[in-house]
Coordinates of N, CA and C and ligand atoms in Angstrom, one line a residue:
X1 N 16.2 24.1 -12.1 CA 14.8 24.0 -11.5 C 13.7 24.8 -12.4
X2 N 13.3 24.1 -13.0 CA 12.2 24.8 -13.9 C 11.6 26.1 -12.7
X3 N 10.5 26.7 -13.8 CA 9.8 27.6 -12.6 C 8.9 26.4 -12.2
X4 N 7.8 26.6 -10.9 CA 6.9 25.8 -10.2 C 5.8 25.8 -11.2
X5 N 5.6 27.0 -12.0 CA 4.0 27.2 -12.8 C 4.3 26.3 -13.8
X6 N 6.1 25.6 -14.4 CA 6.1 24.8 -15.2 C 6.2 23.6 -15.2
X7 N 6.2 23.4 -13.7 CA 6.2 22.1 -13.6 C 5.3 20.8 -13.7
X8 N 5.4 19.9 -14.2 CA 3.9 19.2 -14.5 C 3.6 18.9 -13.3
X9 N 3.7 18.5 -11.9 CA 3.1 18.6 -10.9 C 1.7 20.0 -10.5
X10 N 2.9 21.1 -11.0 CA 1.8 22.3 -10.5 C 0.8 22.4 -11.9
X11 N 1.3 21.9 -12.8 CA 0.2 22.0 -13.9 C -0.8 21.1 -13.7
X12 N -0.9 19.9 -13.2 CA -2.0 19.1 -12.8 C -2.8 19.6 -12.2
X13 N -2.2 19.7 -11.0 CA -3.0 20.4 -9.6 C -3.9 21.8 -9.9
X14 N -3.5 22.5 -11.1 CA -4.3 23.6 -11.4 C -5.3 23.0 -12.0
X15 N -5.1 21.8 -13.1 CA -6.1 21.6 -14.3 C -6.8 20.6 -13.6
X16 N -6.5 20.2 -11.9 CA -7.6 19.4 -11.5 C -8.2 20.4 -10.3
X17 N -8.6 20.9 -10.6 CA -9.6 22.1 -9.5 C -10.5 22.0 -9.4
X18 N -11.4 22.1 -8.4 CA -12.5 21.9 -8.4 C -13.3 23.7 -7.8
X19 N -13.8 24.2 -8.4 CA -14.4 25.7 -8.7 C -16.0 25.6 -7.8
X20 N -16.7 26.7 -7.5 CA -17.9 26.7 -7.3 C -18.4 26.6 -8.7
X21 N -17.7 27.5 -9.2 CA -18.3 27.6 -11.2 C -17.9 26.7 -12.1
X22 N -17.7 25.3 -11.5 CA -17.0 24.4 -12.2 C -16.9 23.5 -11.2
X23 N -18.3 22.4 -10.8 CA -18.2 22.0 -9.9 C -18.2 20.7 -10.6
X24 N -18.1 20.3 -11.1 CA -17.7 18.9 -11.8 C -16.8 18.5 -12.0
X25 N -15.4 19.5 -12.0 CA -14.0 19.5 -12.1 C -14.1 19.6 -13.8
X26 N -12.4 19.3 -13.7 CA -12.3 18.6 -15.5 C -13.0 17.7 -16.2
X27 N -13.1 17.5 -17.1 CA -14.2 16.3 -17.9 C -13.5 15.1 -18.0
X28 N -14.1 13.9 -17.3 CA -13.3 12.9 -17.4 C -13.4 11.7 -18.4
X29 N -12.2 11.4 -18.6 CA -11.9 10.1 -19.5 C -12.7 9.5 -19.9
X30 N -13.4 8.7 -20.7 CA -14.8 7.8 -20.4 C -13.7 6.2 -20.5
X31 N -13.7 5.5 -19.0 CA -13.0 4.0 -18.8 C -14.4 3.4 -18.0
X32 N -13.7 2.0 -18.5 CA -14.4 1.2 -17.7 C -14.5 0.9 -16.4
X33 N -15.5 0.9 -15.4 CA -14.7 0.0 -14.6 C -14.4 -1.2 -14.4
X34 N -13.2 -1.4 -13.2 CA -12.7 -3.4 -13.4 C -12.7 -3.4 -12.3
X35 N -12.5 -4.9 -12.0 CA -13.2 -5.4 -10.7 C -12.5 -5.0 -9.4
X36 N -13.3 -4.9 -8.7 CA -13.2 -4.3 -7.1 C -11.9 -4.4 -6.5
X37 N -11.7 -6.0 -6.3 CA -10.1 -6.6 -5.6 C -9.6 -7.3 -6.7
X38 N -8.9 -7.4 -6.4 CA -8.0 -8.6 -7.8 C -7.4 -9.7 -6.6
X39 N -7.4 -11.5 -7.3 CA -7.7 -12.1 -6.6 C -6.5 -13.0 -8.0
X40 N -5.9 -14.0 -7.2 CA -4.9 -14.5 -8.4 C -5.3 -16.0 -8.5
X41 N -6.4 -16.6 -8.8 CA -7.2 -18.1 -9.2 C -6.1 -18.9 -9.6
X42 N -5.5 -19.7 -8.9 CA -5.2 -21.1 -8.7 C -3.5 -21.1 -8.0
X43 N -3.5 -19.4 -7.5 CA -2.0 -19.5 -6.9 C -2.4 -20.2 -5.6
X44 N -1.0 -20.8 -4.9 CA -0.8 -21.5 -3.8 C -1.3 -20.1 -2.6
X45 N -2.0 -20.4 -2.0 CA -2.6 -19.9 -1.2 C -2.2 -19.9 0.8
X46 N -2.1 -19.1 1.3 CA -2.1 -18.8 2.7 C -2.5 -18.6 3.7
X47 N -3.7 -19.1 4.2 CA -5.1 -18.5 5.1 C -3.8 -17.3 6.3
X48 N -4.6 -16.7 6.3 CA -4.2 -15.3 7.8 C -5.1 -15.7 9.0
X49 N -3.8 -15.7 10.1 CA -4.9 -16.2 11.2 C -5.5 -14.6 12.1
X50 N -6.6 -14.5 12.7 CA -7.3 -13.6 13.1 C -7.2 -13.0 14.8
X51 N -6.8 -14.0 15.4 CA -6.6 -14.7 16.5 C -5.0 -13.8 17.3
X52 N -4.9 -12.0 16.9 CA -3.9 -11.7 17.3 C -4.3 -11.0 18.7
X53 N -2.8 -11.2 19.5 CA -3.2 -10.5 20.9 C -3.4 -8.8 21.3
X54 N -4.3 -8.5 21.6 CA -4.0 -7.1 22.3 C -3.5 -6.5 23.5
X55 N -2.6 -5.7 22.5 CA -1.3 -5.5 24.0 C -1.4 -4.1 24.8
X56 N -2.5 -3.4 24.3 CA -2.9 -2.3 25.3 C -2.1 -1.3 25.3
X57 N -1.0 -1.3 24.2 CA 0.0 0.3 24.2 C -0.9 1.2 23.4
X58 N -0.2 2.2 24.6 CA -0.7 3.3 24.7 C -0.7 3.9 23.1
X59 N -1.8 4.9 22.6 CA -1.9 5.3 21.4 C -1.4 6.6 21.4
X60 N -1.3 7.3 22.4 CA -0.7 8.6 22.2 C 0.8 8.0 22.2
X61 N 0.9 7.3 22.7 CA 3.1 6.8 22.4 C 3.1 6.4 21.3
X62 N 2.4 5.5 20.5 CA 2.6 5.2 19.9 C 3.2 5.9 18.8
X63 N 2.4 7.0 19.1 CA 2.1 8.4 18.1 C 3.9 9.3 18.3
X64 N 4.0 9.2 19.6 CA 4.9 10.0 20.2 C 6.2 9.4 19.8
X65 N 6.3 8.2 19.5 CA 7.6 6.9 19.2 C 8.0 7.1 18.3
X66 N 6.5 6.9 17.0 CA 6.9 7.3 15.6 C 8.4 7.3 14.6
X67 N 9.3 6.8 14.6 CA 9.8 7.3 13.7 C 10.5 6.1 12.6
X68 N 10.8 6.5 11.5 CA 11.1 5.3 10.2 C 12.6 4.7 10.8
X69 N 12.2 3.6 10.6 CA 13.0 2.6 11.2 C 13.9 1.4 9.8
X70 N 15.5 1.8 10.1 CA 16.0 1.6 9.0 C 17.0 0.3 8.9
X71 N 16.8 -0.3 10.4 CA 17.6 -1.4 10.8 C 16.9 -2.5 11.2
X72 N 17.2 -4.1 11.3 CA 15.8 -4.7 11.3 C 16.8 -6.1 12.1
X73 N 16.2 -6.9 13.5 CA 16.9 -7.8 13.6 C 16.9 -9.1 12.8
X74 N 17.4 -9.7 13.2 CA 17.5 -11.2 12.0 C 16.2 -12.2 12.2
X75 N 15.8 -12.1 13.7 CA 14.6 -13.2 14.1 C 13.7 -12.7 12.8
X76 N 12.7 -13.7 12.6 CA 11.8 -14.0 11.7 C 10.3 -13.3 12.2
X77 N 9.2 -12.6 11.6 CA 8.1 -12.4 12.1 C 7.6 -13.3 11.9
X78 N 6.1 -13.1 13.3 CA 5.0 -14.4 13.6 C 4.4 -13.9 12.2
X79 N 3.7 -14.9 11.6 CA 2.0 -15.0 11.0 C 1.4 -14.2 11.3
X80 N 1.1 -13.9 12.8 CA -0.1 -13.3 13.4 C 0.4 -11.7 13.7
X81 N 1.4 -11.7 13.6 CA 2.0 -9.7 13.6 C 1.9 -9.1 11.9
X82 N 2.3 -10.8 11.2 CA 1.8 -10.0 9.7 C 0.3 -9.8 9.3
X83 N -0.5 -11.0 10.0 CA -1.7 -10.7 9.8 C -2.4 -9.5 10.1
X84 N -1.8 -9.0 11.5 CA -2.0 -7.8 12.2 C -2.2 -6.5 11.6
X85 N -0.4 -6.7 10.4 CA -0.5 -5.5 9.9 C -1.3 -5.2 8.6
X86 N -1.3 -6.3 8.3 CA -2.1 -6.6 7.0 C -4.0 -5.8 7.3
X87 N -3.8 -7.1 8.0 CA -5.4 -5.8 8.6 C -5.7 -4.5 9.0
X88 N -4.6 -4.2 9.3 CA -4.7 -2.7 9.7 C -4.1 -1.6 8.8
X89 N -3.4 -1.9 8.0 CA -3.4 -1.1 6.9 C -5.0 -1.5 5.3
X90 N -5.4 -2.8 5.4 CA -6.3 -2.9 4.6 C -7.9 -4.2 4.9
X91 N -7.7 -4.5 5.7 CA -8.5 -5.2 6.7 C -10.0 -4.5 5.9
X92 N -10.7 -5.6 5.8 CA -12.4 -4.7 5.7 C -12.8 -5.1 6.8
X93 N -13.4 -4.0 6.9 CA -14.1 -3.8 8.9 C -15.6 -3.5 8.8
X94 N -15.8 -3.8 7.7 CA -17.6 -3.4 7.0 C -18.4 -3.5 6.3
X95 N -19.5 -3.6 5.9 CA -20.4 -3.2 5.0 C -21.4 -2.7 5.0
X96 N -21.6 -1.9 4.0 CA -23.0 -1.2 3.7 C -23.7 -1.4 2.5
X97 N -24.6 -2.0 1.9 CA -25.0 -2.4 0.5 C -23.3 -3.0 0.0
X98 N -23.5 -2.8 -1.0 CA -22.0 -3.6 -2.2 C -21.0 -2.8 -1.4
X99 N -21.1 -1.5 -0.4 CA -19.1 -1.1 -0.1 C -19.1 -1.9 1.0
X100 N -17.3 -2.1 0.9 CA -17.1 -2.9 1.8 C -16.3 -1.8 1.6
X101 N -15.9 -1.7 3.9 CA -14.9 -0.7 4.7 C -14.2 -0.9 4.8
X102 N -13.0 -0.5 4.9 CA -12.2 -0.6 5.3 C -11.1 0.2 6.8
X103 N -9.8 -0.1 7.4 CA -9.3 0.5 8.2 C -9.2 1.7 8.2
X104 N -8.5 1.6 6.5 CA -8.2 2.9 5.7 C -9.2 3.8 5.1
X105 N -9.2 5.1 5.2 CA -10.1 5.5 4.7 C -9.9 6.1 3.0
X106 N -11.0 5.7 2.2 CA -10.8 5.7 0.7 C -11.8 6.5 -0.3
X107 N -11.4 7.5 -0.7 CA -12.1 8.6 -1.3 C -12.9 7.6 -2.0
X108 N -14.7 7.9 -2.0 CA -15.4 7.4 -2.4 C -15.6 6.0 -2.2
X109 N -15.3 5.2 -1.1 CA -14.6 3.5 -0.6 C -14.6 3.2 -2.2
X110 N -13.6 3.1 -2.9 CA -13.3 3.1 -3.8 C -12.0 1.7 -3.9
X111 N -11.0 2.1 -3.2 CA -10.5 1.5 -2.7 C -9.3 0.9 -3.5
X112 N -9.0 1.7 -4.6 CA -8.1 1.6 -5.5 C -6.2 0.4 -5.8
X113 N -6.0 0.8 -4.0 CA -4.5 0.0 -3.9 C -4.7 -1.4 -3.7
X114 N -3.7 -1.9 -4.1 CA -3.5 -3.4 -3.6 C -2.2 -3.3 -3.2
X115 N -2.2 -4.7 -2.5 CA -1.0 -5.0 -1.6 C -0.3 -6.0 -2.1
X116 N 1.0 -6.2 -2.2 CA 1.6 -7.3 -2.3 C 3.4 -7.0 -1.0
X117 N 3.4 -8.3 -1.6 CA 4.1 -8.2 0.0 C 5.7 -9.2 -0.6
X118 N 6.8 -8.6 -0.4 CA 7.9 -9.4 -0.7 C 8.6 -9.9 1.2
X119 N 8.4 -11.0 1.1 CA 8.4 -11.6 2.0 C 9.7 -12.4 3.1
X120 N 10.6 -12.3 3.2 CA 12.2 -12.5 3.7 C 11.9 -13.5 4.8
X121 N 11.6 -12.9 5.8 CA 11.5 -13.9 6.9 C 10.1 -14.1 7.4
X122 N 9.4 -14.6 7.7 CA 8.0 -14.8 7.9 C 7.5 -16.5 8.8
X123 N 7.7 -16.5 9.8 CA 7.6 -18.1 10.2 C 6.2 -19.0 10.0
X124 N 6.9 -19.8 8.9 CA 5.6 -20.2 9.2 C 5.4 -20.6 7.1
X125 N 6.0 -19.1 6.6 CA 5.6 -19.1 5.1 C 7.1 -18.7 4.7
X126 N 7.3 -19.6 3.0 CA 8.5 -20.0 2.3 C 8.6 -18.3 1.7
X127 N 9.7 -17.8 1.7 CA 10.0 -16.4 1.0 C 9.6 -16.7 0.1
X128 N 9.1 -15.1 -0.7 CA 8.5 -15.3 -1.8 C 7.9 -13.4 -2.4
X129 N 7.2 -13.8 -3.6 CA 6.7 -12.3 -3.7 C 4.9 -12.6 -3.4
X130 N 4.0 -12.0 -3.0 CA 2.4 -12.3 -2.4 C 1.8 -11.3 -2.5
X131 N 0.5 -11.9 -2.9 CA -0.7 -10.6 -3.0 C -1.7 -11.0 -2.1
X132 N -1.6 -10.1 -1.4 CA -2.6 -10.0 -0.2 C -4.6 -9.9 -0.9
X133 N -4.9 -11.2 -0.7 CA -6.4 -11.0 -1.2 C -7.4 -10.7 0.1
X134 N -7.5 -9.4 -0.4 CA -8.0 -8.5 0.8 C -9.2 -9.6 1.4
X135 N -10.3 -10.0 0.6 CA -12.1 -10.3 1.0 C -11.6 -11.8 1.3
X136 N -10.6 -12.3 0.8 CA -10.5 -13.6 1.3 C -9.6 -13.9 2.7
X137 N -9.1 -12.7 3.0 CA -8.2 -12.5 4.1 C -7.1 -13.6 4.2
X138 N -6.3 -13.2 3.2 CA -5.1 -14.5 2.8 C -4.2 -13.9 2.1
X139 N -3.1 -15.4 1.7 CA -2.3 -14.6 0.6 C -2.0 -15.4 0.1
X140 N -1.3 -15.2 -1.1 CA -1.4 -15.5 -2.7 C -0.4 -15.5 -3.4
X141 N 0.4 -16.7 -3.3 CA 2.0 -16.4 -3.6 C 2.3 -16.6 -5.0
X142 N 3.0 -15.2 -5.3 CA 3.0 -15.4 -7.0 C 4.7 -15.4 -7.6
X143 N 5.6 -15.8 -6.4 CA 7.0 -16.4 -7.0 C 7.8 -16.4 -5.7
X144 N 8.4 -17.3 -6.0 CA 9.0 -18.1 -5.0 C 10.6 -17.3 -5.0
X145 N 10.9 -16.3 -5.4 CA 11.8 -15.6 -5.3 C 12.2 -14.9 -4.1
X146 N 13.7 -14.7 -3.5 CA 14.1 -14.4 -2.3 C 14.2 -12.8 -2.4
X147 N 13.6 -12.1 -1.9 CA 13.1 -10.8 -3.0 C 13.9 -9.4 -2.4
X148 N 14.0 -9.7 -0.9 CA 14.9 -9.1 -0.6 C 16.1 -7.9 -1.4
X149 N 16.6 -8.8 -1.4 CA 18.1 -7.9 -2.5 C 17.7 -7.7 -4.0
X150 N 16.7 -8.2 -4.3 CA 16.3 -7.9 -5.9 C 15.6 -5.9 -5.8
X151 N 15.0 -6.3 -4.4 CA 13.9 -5.5 -4.0 C 14.2 -4.0 -4.0
X152 N 15.8 -4.1 -3.0 CA 16.3 -3.3 -2.5 C 17.1 -2.4 -3.4
X153 N 17.6 -3.5 -4.5 CA 18.0 -2.6 -6.0 C 17.1 -1.6 -6.7
X154 N 16.1 -2.8 -6.7 CA 14.7 -1.4 -7.2 C 14.7 -0.5 -7.1
X155 N 14.8 -0.3 -5.6 CA 14.7 1.1 -4.6 C 16.1 1.5 -4.7
X156 N 16.4 1.5 -5.9 CA 17.6 2.6 -6.0 C 18.9 2.0 -5.1
X157 N 18.6 0.7 -4.6 CA 20.0 0.3 -3.6 C 19.7 0.7 -1.9
X158 N 18.5 1.0 -1.3 CA 18.2 1.1 -0.5 C 18.8 -0.3 0.6
X159 N 19.5 -0.4 1.4 CA 19.7 -1.9 1.1 C 19.5 -2.6 2.7
X160 N 18.3 -0.8 3.5 CA 17.7 -1.5 4.6 C 16.4 -2.6 4.3
X161 N 16.0 -2.9 2.9 CA 15.0 -3.2 2.1 C 15.4 -4.7 2.6
X162 N 16.6 -4.6 1.6 CA 17.2 -6.4 2.1 C 17.1 -7.1 3.1
X163 N 17.0 -6.2 4.3 CA 17.3 -6.5 5.8 C 15.8 -6.8 6.2
X164 N 14.9 -5.8 5.5 CA 13.6 -6.2 6.3 C 12.7 -7.6 6.1
X165 N 12.4 -7.9 7.5 CA 11.6 -9.7 7.3 C 10.9 -9.2 6.0
X166 N 9.7 -8.2 6.1 CA 9.1 -8.2 5.1 C 8.6 -6.7 4.6
X167 N 8.5 -6.3 3.1 CA 8.6 -5.5 2.8 C 7.2 -5.5 2.5
X168 N 5.8 -4.2 2.6 CA 5.1 -4.1 1.6 C 5.5 -3.4 0.4
X169 N 4.1 -3.6 -0.4 CA 4.5 -2.7 -1.7 C 2.6 -2.6 -2.3
X170 N 2.7 -1.4 -2.6 CA 1.5 -0.8 -3.0 C 1.0 -0.2 -4.3
X171 N 0.7 -0.8 -5.0 CA 0.3 -0.7 -6.6 C -1.2 0.5 -6.4
X172 N -1.7 1.1 -7.1 CA -3.1 1.4 -7.9 C -3.0 0.9 -9.2
X173 N -4.9 0.5 -8.7 CA -5.2 0.0 -10.0 C -6.4 1.7 -10.2
X174 N -5.9 2.4 -11.0 CA -6.2 3.6 -11.9 C -7.7 3.7 -12.0
X175 N -7.9 2.8 -12.5 CA -9.2 2.9 -13.1 C -10.6 2.3 -12.1
X176 N -10.3 2.2 -10.7 CA -10.9 1.6 -9.9 C -11.8 3.6 -9.6
X177 N -10.6 3.8 -9.1 CA -11.1 5.5 -8.6 C -11.4 6.4 -10.4
X178 N -10.6 6.0 -11.6 CA -10.7 7.2 -12.4 C -12.2 7.0 -12.8
X179 N -12.8 6.0 -12.8 CA -14.0 6.1 -13.7 C -14.6 6.5 -12.7
X180 N -14.7 7.1 -11.4 CA -15.6 8.6 -10.7 C -15.0 9.6 -10.7
X181 N -13.7 9.7 -10.3 CA -13.4 11.0 -10.5 C -12.3 11.5 -11.7
X182 N -12.2 10.6 -12.2 CA -11.5 11.4 -13.6 C -9.8 11.4 -13.5
X183 N -9.9 12.8 -14.1 CA -8.4 13.2 -13.4 C -7.7 13.9 -12.2
X184 N -9.3 13.9 -11.5 CA -8.9 14.6 -9.9 C -8.6 13.6 -9.4
X185 N -9.3 12.1 -10.1 CA -8.5 11.3 -9.1 C -7.7 10.6 -8.7
X186 N -6.3 11.1 -9.2 CA -5.0 11.0 -9.2 C -4.7 11.4 -8.1
X187 N -5.0 12.3 -7.4 CA -4.8 13.4 -6.3 C -5.8 12.3 -5.4
X188 N -6.4 11.5 -5.2 CA -7.3 10.7 -4.1 C -6.3 9.7 -3.9
X189 N -5.6 8.9 -5.4 CA -5.6 7.4 -5.1 C -3.9 7.7 -4.0
X190 N -3.2 8.9 -4.3 CA -2.0 9.1 -3.8 C -2.7 9.8 -2.4
X191 N -3.8 9.8 -1.7 CA -3.7 10.3 -0.7 C -4.2 9.1 -0.1
X192 N -5.0 8.6 -0.8 CA -5.7 6.8 -0.5 C -3.8 6.3 0.8
X193 N -3.1 6.3 -0.5 CA -2.0 5.7 -0.5 C -0.8 5.8 0.9
X194 N -1.5 7.2 1.0 CA -0.4 8.1 2.2 C -0.9 7.4 3.8
X195 N -2.7 7.3 3.4 CA -3.7 6.5 4.8 C -2.9 5.7 4.9
X196 N -2.8 4.9 4.2 CA -2.7 2.9 4.2 C -0.8 3.0 4.7
X197 N -0.1 3.5 4.4 CA 0.9 2.9 5.3 C 0.6 4.2 6.5
X198 N 0.4 5.2 7.0 CA 0.1 5.6 8.4 C -0.1 4.4 8.8
X199 N -1.7 4.0 8.3 CA -2.4 2.9 9.4 C -1.1 1.6 9.7
X200 N -0.4 1.4 8.4 CA 0.5 0.3 8.9 C 1.4 0.5 10.2
X201 N 2.5 2.2 9.9 CA 3.5 2.7 10.7 C 2.9 2.3 11.9
X202 N 1.5 2.7 12.5 CA 0.8 2.8 13.7 C 0.6 1.4 14.5
X203 N 0.4 0.7 13.2 CA 0.0 -1.0 13.5 C 1.2 -1.5 13.7
X204 N 2.4 -1.2 13.5 CA 4.0 -1.8 13.6 C 4.4 -1.1 15.3
X205 N 3.9 -0.3 15.2 CA 4.3 0.6 16.9 C 3.6 -0.1 17.9
X206 N 2.2 -0.5 17.8 CA 1.6 -1.3 18.3 C 2.0 -2.5 18.6
X207 N 2.7 -3.2 17.8 CA 3.9 -4.4 17.8 C 4.5 -4.0 18.3
X208 N 5.5 -3.0 19.0 CA 6.8 -3.1 19.2 C 7.4 -3.1 17.7
X209 N 7.4 -3.2 17.0 CA 8.4 -3.4 15.7 C 8.1 -1.5 14.9
X210 N 9.2 -1.6 13.8 CA 8.8 -0.2 13.0 C 9.0 -0.4 11.6
X211 N 8.8 0.1 11.0 CA 9.0 0.6 9.5 C 9.4 1.8 8.8
X212 N 9.8 1.7 7.5 CA 10.3 2.5 6.6 C 9.7 3.1 5.2
X213 N 8.5 3.8 5.3 CA 8.2 4.4 3.8 C 9.0 4.7 3.1
X214 N 8.9 4.0 1.7 CA 9.8 4.1 0.4 C 8.9 4.4 -0.5
X215 N 9.7 5.5 -1.1 CA 8.9 6.3 -2.5 C 9.8 6.4 -3.4
X216 N 11.3 6.4 -2.9 CA 12.4 5.9 -4.0 C 12.5 5.2 -4.6
X217 N 11.9 4.7 -6.1 CA 12.7 3.4 -6.6 C 12.1 3.5 -8.3
X218 N 12.9 2.7 -8.6 CA 12.7 2.4 -10.1 C 11.5 1.6 -10.6
X219 N 10.5 2.5 -10.9 CA 8.9 2.1 -10.7 C 8.9 0.7 -11.6
X220 N 9.4 0.7 -13.2 CA 9.3 -0.3 -13.9 C 9.8 -1.9 -13.1
X221 N 11.2 -1.9 -13.3 CA 11.6 -2.9 -12.2 C 11.1 -3.1 -10.9
X222 N 10.5 -2.3 -10.2 CA 9.3 -2.7 -9.1 C 8.0 -3.5 -9.6
X223 N 7.5 -2.9 -10.5 CA 6.3 -3.6 -11.5 C 7.3 -4.9 -11.9
X224 N 8.1 -4.9 -12.3 CA 8.4 -6.3 -13.3 C 8.3 -7.3 -11.8
X225 N 9.2 -6.9 -11.4 CA 9.1 -7.9 -9.5 C 7.6 -8.9 -9.4
X226 N 6.7 -7.4 -9.4 CA 5.1 -7.8 -9.2 C 4.7 -8.7 -10.3
X227 N 5.4 -8.7 -11.6 CA 4.2 -8.8 -13.0 C 2.9 -8.1 -12.7
X228 N 3.3 -6.8 -12.3 CA 2.4 -5.9 -13.2 C 2.7 -4.7 -14.2
X229 N 1.6 -4.2 -14.7 CA 1.8 -3.8 -16.2 C 2.5 -2.5 -16.2
X230 N 1.7 -1.7 -15.4 CA 2.8 -0.3 -14.7 C 2.0 0.8 -15.7
X231 N 1.1 0.1 -16.5 CA -0.1 1.1 -16.9 C -1.5 1.1 -16.1
X232 N -2.2 0.1 -16.3 CA -3.5 -0.1 -15.6 C -3.0 0.1 -13.9
X233 N -2.0 -0.2 -14.1 CA -1.1 -1.2 -12.3 C -0.2 -0.8 -12.7
X234 N 0.4 0.2 -11.5 CA 1.8 0.7 -11.0 C 1.7 0.5 -9.4
X235 N 2.8 0.8 -9.5 CA 3.9 0.4 -7.7 C 4.0 1.9 -7.4
X236 N 3.2 2.2 -6.4 CA 3.2 3.9 -5.9 C 4.3 3.9 -4.7
X237 N 4.1 3.2 -4.1 CA 4.7 3.4 -2.7 C 5.3 1.9 -1.7
X238 N 5.9 2.1 -0.9 CA 6.8 0.7 -0.6 C 6.8 1.1 1.4
X239 N 6.6 0.0 1.8 CA 7.4 0.5 3.2 C 8.2 -1.1 3.7
X240 N 9.0 -0.7 4.5 CA 10.1 -2.0 5.0 C 9.4 -1.7 6.4
X241 N 9.2 -3.4 7.0 CA 8.6 -3.1 8.5 C 9.2 -4.4 9.1
X242 N 9.6 -4.2 10.5 CA 10.4 -5.4 11.3 C 10.6 -4.8 12.4
X243 N 11.0 -5.8 13.3 CA 11.7 -5.4 14.6 C 13.0 -4.5 14.7
X244 N 13.2 -3.3 15.3 CA 14.1 -2.7 14.9 C 15.3 -3.5 15.7
X245 N 16.4 -3.0 15.0 CA 17.8 -3.6 15.3 C 18.7 -2.9 15.6
Ligands
FMN58 C1 6.3 10.1 0.5 C2 7.7 9.7 1.6 C3 8.4 8.7 1.2 C4 9.7 8.1 1.6 N1 10.6 8.0 0.9 C5 11.7 7.1 1.5 C6 12.5 6.4 0.8 O1 12.6 6.1 -0.3 N2 13.7 6.1 1.7 C7 14.1 6.1 3.2 O2 14.8 6.0 3.9 N3 12.7 7.1 3.6 C8 11.8 7.5 3.0 N4 10.9 8.0 3.8 C9 10.9 8.0 5.0 C10 11.3 9.9 5.4 O3 12.4 10.0 5.7 C11 10.9 10.5 7.0 O4 9.3 10.3 6.7 C12 11.0 11.4 7.1 O5 12.7 12.0 7.4 C13 11.1 12.2 8.7 O6 11.5 10.8 9.6 P1 10.8 10.1 10.4 O7 9.8 8.7 9.9 O8 11.6 8.9 11.0 O9 9.7 11.0 11.8 C14 9.5 8.5 2.7 C15 8.6 8.9 3.8 C16 7.9 9.7 2.6 C17 6.1 10.4 3.8

């Protein structure tokens, strides 16, 4: 184990500190702003319903009862439940000028994260890898692969991922944030990812489901499943969701 001071993470945190003397923080790399959100024109799409039921579960008991769930029933998830989970984690909830706000906070309202789904069992949807079109509130099918097993393998063989009806996979498009925040922006991107995942975990609790965050994965193997390059856009975080079995 190297000295803490010698570690990459420590150096990064030191180099990206902001102080009163150096308000702007470290100089930013010159990078061009990419598109605000991603779509896959021409992909087969699944429109998502917005008519989910309010079930009135007490918020404090959702917090009290949240635990990571790593065993799931075989029954499929309903499309309405999946739609609620997507909305709760990344849905658009407001607009001010050119800014579209979402359920989870994001540094500078830049929303660098993209959501993909590895769907095994959702009523009315064929299994496959899907991308969440956040503005259109619909899914775009990227591949017809039955994704559970290959995804679990790409996540260090974590078997519960193959059992889950749905796995969420979050990537970051780094430029969305780093055009504004430069090197310090990487901190914010990681914080954004945490907010999104916790929203998902609590929404799962609201629906009587559970989930497990996953950060142990072979980066490029998961990126390959999604068809993202691992440079401009790369996977940061995943979560399995379903009804506890
Ligand atoms: C950043 C992060 C990464 C995690 N990665 C994994 C993982 O790869 N596999 C896993 O089974 N659990 C993972 N977890 C879940 C933790 O093990 C779990 O949250 C912790 O043991 C506390 O238990 P609880 O969530 O049930 O309260 C992760 C949690 C976080 C916050």
